[in-house]
mmCIF file of C-alpha atoms in Angstrom:
data_model
loop_
_atom_site.group_PDB
_atom_site.id
_atom_site.type_symbol
_atom_site.label_atom_id
_atom_site.label_comp_id
_atom_site.label_asym_id
_atom_site.label_seq_id
_atom_site.Cartn_x
_atom_site.Cartn_y
_atom_site.Cartn_z
ATOM 1 C CA UNK A 1 11.879 -14.392 6.974
ATOM 2 C CA UNK A 2 10.115 -15.247 3.677
ATOM 3 C CA UNK A 3 12.097 -14.784 0.479
ATOM 4 C CA UNK A 4 9.802 -11.964 -0.663
ATOM 5 C CA UNK A 5 10.538 -10.059 2.551
ATOM 6 C CA UNK A 6 14.271 -10.379 1.906
ATOM 7 C CA UNK A 7 13.693 -9.200 -1.664
ATOM 8 C CA UNK A 8 11.691 -6.186 -0.476
ATOM 9 C CA UNK A 9 14.299 -5.389 2.170
ATOM 10 C CA UNK A 10 17.014 -5.515 -0.479
ATOM 11 C CA UNK A 11 15.036 -3.207 -2.771
ATOM 12 C CA UNK A 12 14.505 -0.695 0.051
ATOM 13 C CA UNK A 13 18.232 -0.685 0.844
ATOM 14 C CA UNK A 14 19.086 -0.180 -2.844
ATOM 15 C CA UNK A 15 16.499 2.605 -3.034
ATOM 16 C CA UNK A 16 18.243 4.288 -0.105
ATOM 17 C CA UNK A 17 21.301 4.450 -2.374
ATOM 18 C CA UNK A 18 19.243 6.170 -5.125
ATOM 19 C CA UNK A 19 18.876 3.038 -7.255
ATOM 20 C CA UNK A 20 15.933 3.989 -9.500
ATOM 21 C CA UNK A 21 15.612 0.501 -10.978
ATOM 22 C CA UNK A 22 15.270 -0.999 -7.484
ATOM 23 C CA UNK A 23 12.702 1.668 -6.643
ATOM 24 C CA UNK A 24 10.676 0.769 -9.749
ATOM 25 C CA UNK A 25 10.755 -2.920 -8.802
ATOM 26 C CA UNK A 26 9.718 -2.028 -5.260
ATOM 27 C CA UNK A 27 6.859 0.041 -6.643
ATOM 28 C CA UNK A 28 5.701 -2.797 -8.899
ATOM 29 C CA UNK A 29 5.871 -5.285 -6.016
ATOM 30 C CA UNK A 30 4.179 -3.147 -3.362
ATOM 31 C CA UNK A 31 1.822 -0.748 -5.157
ATOM 32 C CA UNK A 32 -1.238 -3.022 -4.958
ATOM 33 C CA UNK A 33 -0.702 -4.047 -1.324
ATOM 34 C CA UNK A 34 -0.218 -0.378 -0.368
ATOM 35 C CA UNK A 35 -3.289 0.706 -2.323
ATOM 36 C CA UNK A 36 -5.575 -1.966 -0.858
ATOM 37 C CA UNK A 37 -4.198 -1.465 2.637
ATOM 38 C CA UNK A 38 -4.998 2.264 2.393
ATOM 39 C CA UNK A 39 -8.401 1.481 0.900
ATOM 40 C CA UNK A 40 -9.159 -0.737 3.894
ATOM 41 C CA UNK A 41 -8.724 2.253 6.214
ATOM 42 C CA UNK A 42 -10.382 5.018 4.197
ATOM 43 C CA UNK A 43 -12.884 3.221 1.955
ATOM 44 C CA UNK A 44 -12.256 5.684 -0.875
ATOM 45 C CA UNK A 45 -10.451 4.779 -4.100
ATOM 46 C CA UNK A 46 -9.176 8.297 -4.824
ATOM 47 C CA UNK A 47 -7.806 8.744 -1.319
ATOM 48 C CA UNK A 48 -6.197 5.283 -1.470
ATOM 49 C CA UNK A 49 -4.548 6.246 -4.774
ATOM 50 C CA UNK A 50 -3.230 9.483 -3.221
ATOM 51 C CA UNK A 51 -1.960 7.563 -0.197
ATOM 52 C CA UNK A 52 -0.198 5.092 -2.474
ATOM 53 C CA UNK A 53 1.570 7.910 -4.326
ATOM 54 C CA UNK A 54 2.489 9.710 -1.069
ATOM 55 C CA UNK A 55 3.772 6.468 0.410
ATOM 56 C CA UNK A 56 6.180 5.924 -2.467
ATOM 57 C CA UNK A 57 7.321 9.550 -2.444
ATOM 58 C CA UNK A 58 8.085 9.141 1.258
ATOM 59 C CA UNK A 59 9.722 5.805 0.587
ATOM 60 C CA UNK A 60 12.063 7.365 -1.961
ATOM 61 C CA UNK A 61 13.133 10.146 0.395
ATOM 62 C CA UNK A 62 13.141 8.205 3.689
ATOM 63 C CA UNK A 63 14.375 4.762 2.629
ATOM 64 C CA UNK A 64 17.679 5.497 4.363
ATOM 65 C CA UNK A 65 15.815 5.274 7.677
ATOM 66 C CA UNK A 66 14.898 1.633 7.087
ATOM 67 C CA UNK A 67 16.715 -0.685 9.484
ATOM 68 C CA UNK A 68 18.317 -3.562 7.545
ATOM 69 C CA UNK A 69 17.038 -6.860 8.881
ATOM 70 C CA UNK A 70 13.651 -5.330 9.649
ATOM 71 C CA UNK A 71 10.425 -6.266 7.919
ATOM 72 C CA UNK A 72 10.338 -4.103 4.786
ATOM 73 C CA UNK A 73 6.773 -4.992 3.848
ATOM 74 C CA UNK A 74 5.508 -4.076 7.316
ATOM 75 C CA UNK A 75 7.573 -0.865 7.261
ATOM 76 C CA UNK A 76 6.024 0.223 3.942
ATOM 77 C CA UNK A 77 2.491 -0.673 5.068
ATOM 78 C CA UNK A 78 3.032 1.301 8.270
ATOM 79 C CA UNK A 79 3.939 4.350 6.181
ATOM 80 C CA UNK A 80 0.747 3.826 4.151
ATOM 81 C CA UNK A 81 -1.379 3.426 7.275
ATOM 82 C CA UNK A 82 0.057 6.612 8.802
ATOM 83 C CA UNK A 83 -0.518 8.551 5.560
ATOM 84 C CA UNK A 84 -4.131 7.332 5.467
ATOM 85 C CA UNK A 85 -4.755 8.275 9.094
ATOM 86 C CA UNK A 86 -3.266 11.722 8.447
ATOM 87 C CA UNK A 87 -5.715 12.279 5.585
ATOM 88 C CA UNK A 88 -8.643 11.088 7.718
ATOM 89 C CA UNK A 89 -7.617 13.448 10.538
ATOM 90 C CA UNK A 90 -7.265 16.310 8.062
ATOM 91 C CA UNK A 91 -10.750 15.597 6.692
ATOM 92 C CA UNK A 92 -12.183 15.565 10.205
ATOM 93 C CA UNK A 93 -10.655 19.002 10.862
ATOM 94 C CA UNK A 94 -12.172 20.277 7.613
ATOM 95 C CA UNK A 95 -15.566 18.944 8.666
ATOM 96 C CA UNK A 96 -15.160 20.627 12.034
ATOM 97 C CA UNK A 97 -14.391 23.940 10.303
ATOM 98 C CA UNK A 98 -17.472 23.514 8.111
ATOM 99 C CA UNK A 99 -19.598 23.020 11.209
ATOM 100 C CA UNK A 100 -18.324 26.232 12.802
ATOM 101 C CA UNK A 101 -19.085 28.141 9.593
ATOM 102 C CA UNK A 102 -22.660 26.779 9.572
ATOM 103 C CA UNK A 103 -23.749 26.939 13.210
ATOM 104 C CA UNK A 104 -27.479 26.975 12.529
ATOM 105 C CA UNK A 105 -27.694 23.925 10.333
ATOM 106 C CA UNK A 106 -29.024 20.728 11.844
ATOM 107 C CA UNK A 107 -27.091 18.525 9.425
ATOM 108 C CA UNK A 108 -24.678 16.161 11.132
ATOM 109 C CA UNK A 109 -21.285 15.886 9.493
ATOM 110 C CA UNK A 110 -19.112 12.862 9.726
ATOM 111 C CA UNK A 111 -16.319 11.357 7.681
ATOM 112 C CA UNK A 112 -18.738 9.608 5.325
ATOM 113 C CA UNK A 113 -19.781 13.079 4.095
ATOM 114 C CA UNK A 114 -16.249 13.600 2.807
ATOM 115 C CA UNK A 115 -15.524 10.205 1.302
ATOM 116 C CA UNK A 116 -17.525 8.405 -1.361
ATOM 117 C CA UNK A 117 -19.793 5.452 -0.707
ATOM 118 C CA UNK A 118 -17.950 2.507 0.782
ATOM 119 C CA UNK A 119 -17.463 -0.680 -1.135
ATOM 120 C CA UNK A 120 -19.288 -3.759 0.070
ATOM 121 C CA UNK A 121 -15.947 -5.087 1.277
ATOM 122 C CA UNK A 122 -15.398 -1.910 3.269
ATOM 123 C CA UNK A 123 -18.794 -2.275 4.901
ATOM 124 C CA UNK A 124 -18.135 -5.907 5.707
ATOM 125 C CA UNK A 125 -14.721 -5.143 7.198
ATOM 126 C CA UNK A 126 -16.334 -2.596 9.509
ATOM 127 C CA UNK A 127 -18.110 -5.486 11.246
ATOM 128 C CA UNK A 128 -14.741 -6.884 12.381
ATOM 129 C CA UNK A 129 -12.336 -5.803 15.068
ATOM 130 C CA UNK A 130 -9.202 -4.006 13.918
ATOM 131 C CA UNK A 131 -7.096 -7.127 14.446
ATOM 132 C CA UNK A 132 -9.549 -9.299 12.506
ATOM 133 C CA UNK A 133 -9.835 -6.916 9.567
ATOM 134 C CA UNK A 134 -6.038 -6.504 9.386
ATOM 135 C CA UNK A 135 -5.634 -10.275 9.158
ATOM 136 C CA UNK A 136 -8.345 -10.606 6.477
ATOM 137 C CA UNK A 137 -6.823 -7.762 4.436
ATOM 138 C CA UNK A 138 -3.328 -9.201 4.740
ATOM 139 C CA UNK A 139 -4.607 -12.652 3.717
ATOM 140 C CA UNK A 140 -7.022 -11.872 0.893
ATOM 141 C CA UNK A 141 -5.980 -8.517 -0.499
ATOM 142 C CA UNK A 142 -2.232 -8.520 0.052
ATOM 143 C CA UNK A 143 -1.953 -12.291 -0.352
ATOM 144 C CA UNK A 144 0.113 -13.297 2.663
ATOM 145 C CA UNK A 145 -0.121 -16.793 4.100
ATOM 146 C CA UNK A 146 -1.280 -17.234 7.684
ATOM 147 C CA UNK A 147 2.320 -18.004 8.662
ATOM 148 C CA UNK A 148 3.535 -14.784 7.029
ATOM 149 C CA UNK A 149 0.782 -12.851 8.799
ATOM 150 C CA UNK A 150 1.816 -14.382 12.125
ATOM 151 C CA UNK A 151 5.383 -13.279 11.485
ATOM 152 C CA UNK A 152 4.383 -9.812 10.313
ATOM 153 C CA UNK A 153 2.029 -9.210 13.262
ATOM 154 C CA UNK A 154 4.335 -10.954 15.795
ATOM 155 C CA UNK A 155 1.527 -13.355 16.712
ATOM 156 C CA UNK A 156 1.379 -17.103 17.175
ATOM 157 C CA UNK A 157 0.211 -18.922 14.056
ATOM 158 C CA UNK A 158 -2.587 -20.625 15.999
ATOM 159 C CA UNK A 159 -3.889 -17.248 17.175
ATOM 160 C CA UNK A 160 -3.809 -15.914 13.616
ATOM 161 C CA UNK A 161 -5.612 -19.048 12.366
ATOM 162 C CA UNK A 162 -8.304 -18.796 15.045
ATOM 163 C CA UNK A 163 -8.764 -15.030 14.545
ATOM 164 C CA UNK A 164 -8.927 -15.484 10.771
ATOM 165 C CA UNK A 165 -11.572 -18.234 10.982
ATOM 166 C CA UNK A 166 -13.608 -16.204 13.456
ATOM 167 C CA UNK A 167 -13.421 -13.184 11.135
ATOM 168 C CA UNK A 168 -14.551 -15.227 8.126
ATOM 169 C CA UNK A 169 -17.580 -16.487 10.067
ATOM 170 C CA UNK A 170 -18.472 -12.901 11.017
ATOM 171 C CA UNK A 171 -18.062 -11.754 7.416
ATOM 172 C CA UNK A 172 -20.375 -14.509 6.176
ATOM 173 C CA UNK A 173 -23.051 -13.504 8.686
ATOM 174 C CA UNK A 174 -22.671 -9.820 7.818
ATOM 175 C CA UNK A 175 -22.889 -10.609 4.097
ATOM 176 C CA UNK A 176 -26.028 -12.683 4.652
ATOM 177 C CA UNK A 177 -27.587 -9.742 6.536
ATOM 178 C CA UNK A 178 -26.760 -7.391 3.657
ATOM 179 C CA UNK A 179 -28.262 -9.790 1.102
ATOM 180 C CA UNK A 180 -31.382 -10.195 3.220
ATOM 181 C CA UNK A 181 -31.786 -6.412 3.511
ATOM 182 C CA UNK A 182 -31.370 -5.971 -0.238
ATOM 183 C CA UNK A 183 -34.073 -8.560 -0.943
ATOM 184 C CA UNK A 184 -36.579 -6.805 1.287
#
C-alpha cells in the first residue's frame, strides 16, 4: 500500500478516537480529491462543495466504522460518491414532483434543469464509460499514479494503462469535436 494510503488510514483511525488535529490533517489531504470526485458525478460546483462538507461530517461521526488495513482513500471517496448519488436522486424526485404539479406543460425536465451548466471537463467525461472516467479522474484530478489506481480499483496495471490510454484518445476526439462545433 502506498505511504499516503497508510497515512490516510492512520488519520482516519485517529479521527475515530476524536483526534481533531488528525481530522484537520485528513481534511487538508482529502478535501480536493473529495470535491473533484463529487464534481465528476454531479457537474455542479455548489453541489460538489456540499458533498465535500457532508462527506467530512460523516467521516467525523462514522470513522469508527473504518476497517484498519483497508484503503482509507477509497473508503472516503466511496462516501463522497454515495453522498453525490443521494443528492442526484433527491433532485430527480423533486423534478418528478414538479412535473406532477404542472401536468399540462410540455417542458421536459431532467437533471440538467436542476444543476448549472457543466464544465467542459464534465462534458468530455460524459463521452467515456464509467470505468474510463473514474480512471481519468483518479489520475488527473486526484493525482494517483496508474499503479495506485490499479491497486485502488483492484485491477491489473496493464488493464488500467490500456483503459487510460483508450480514454485519453476518446477525450482528444471529443475535444476536437467541441472545438470544431465552436468554430462553426
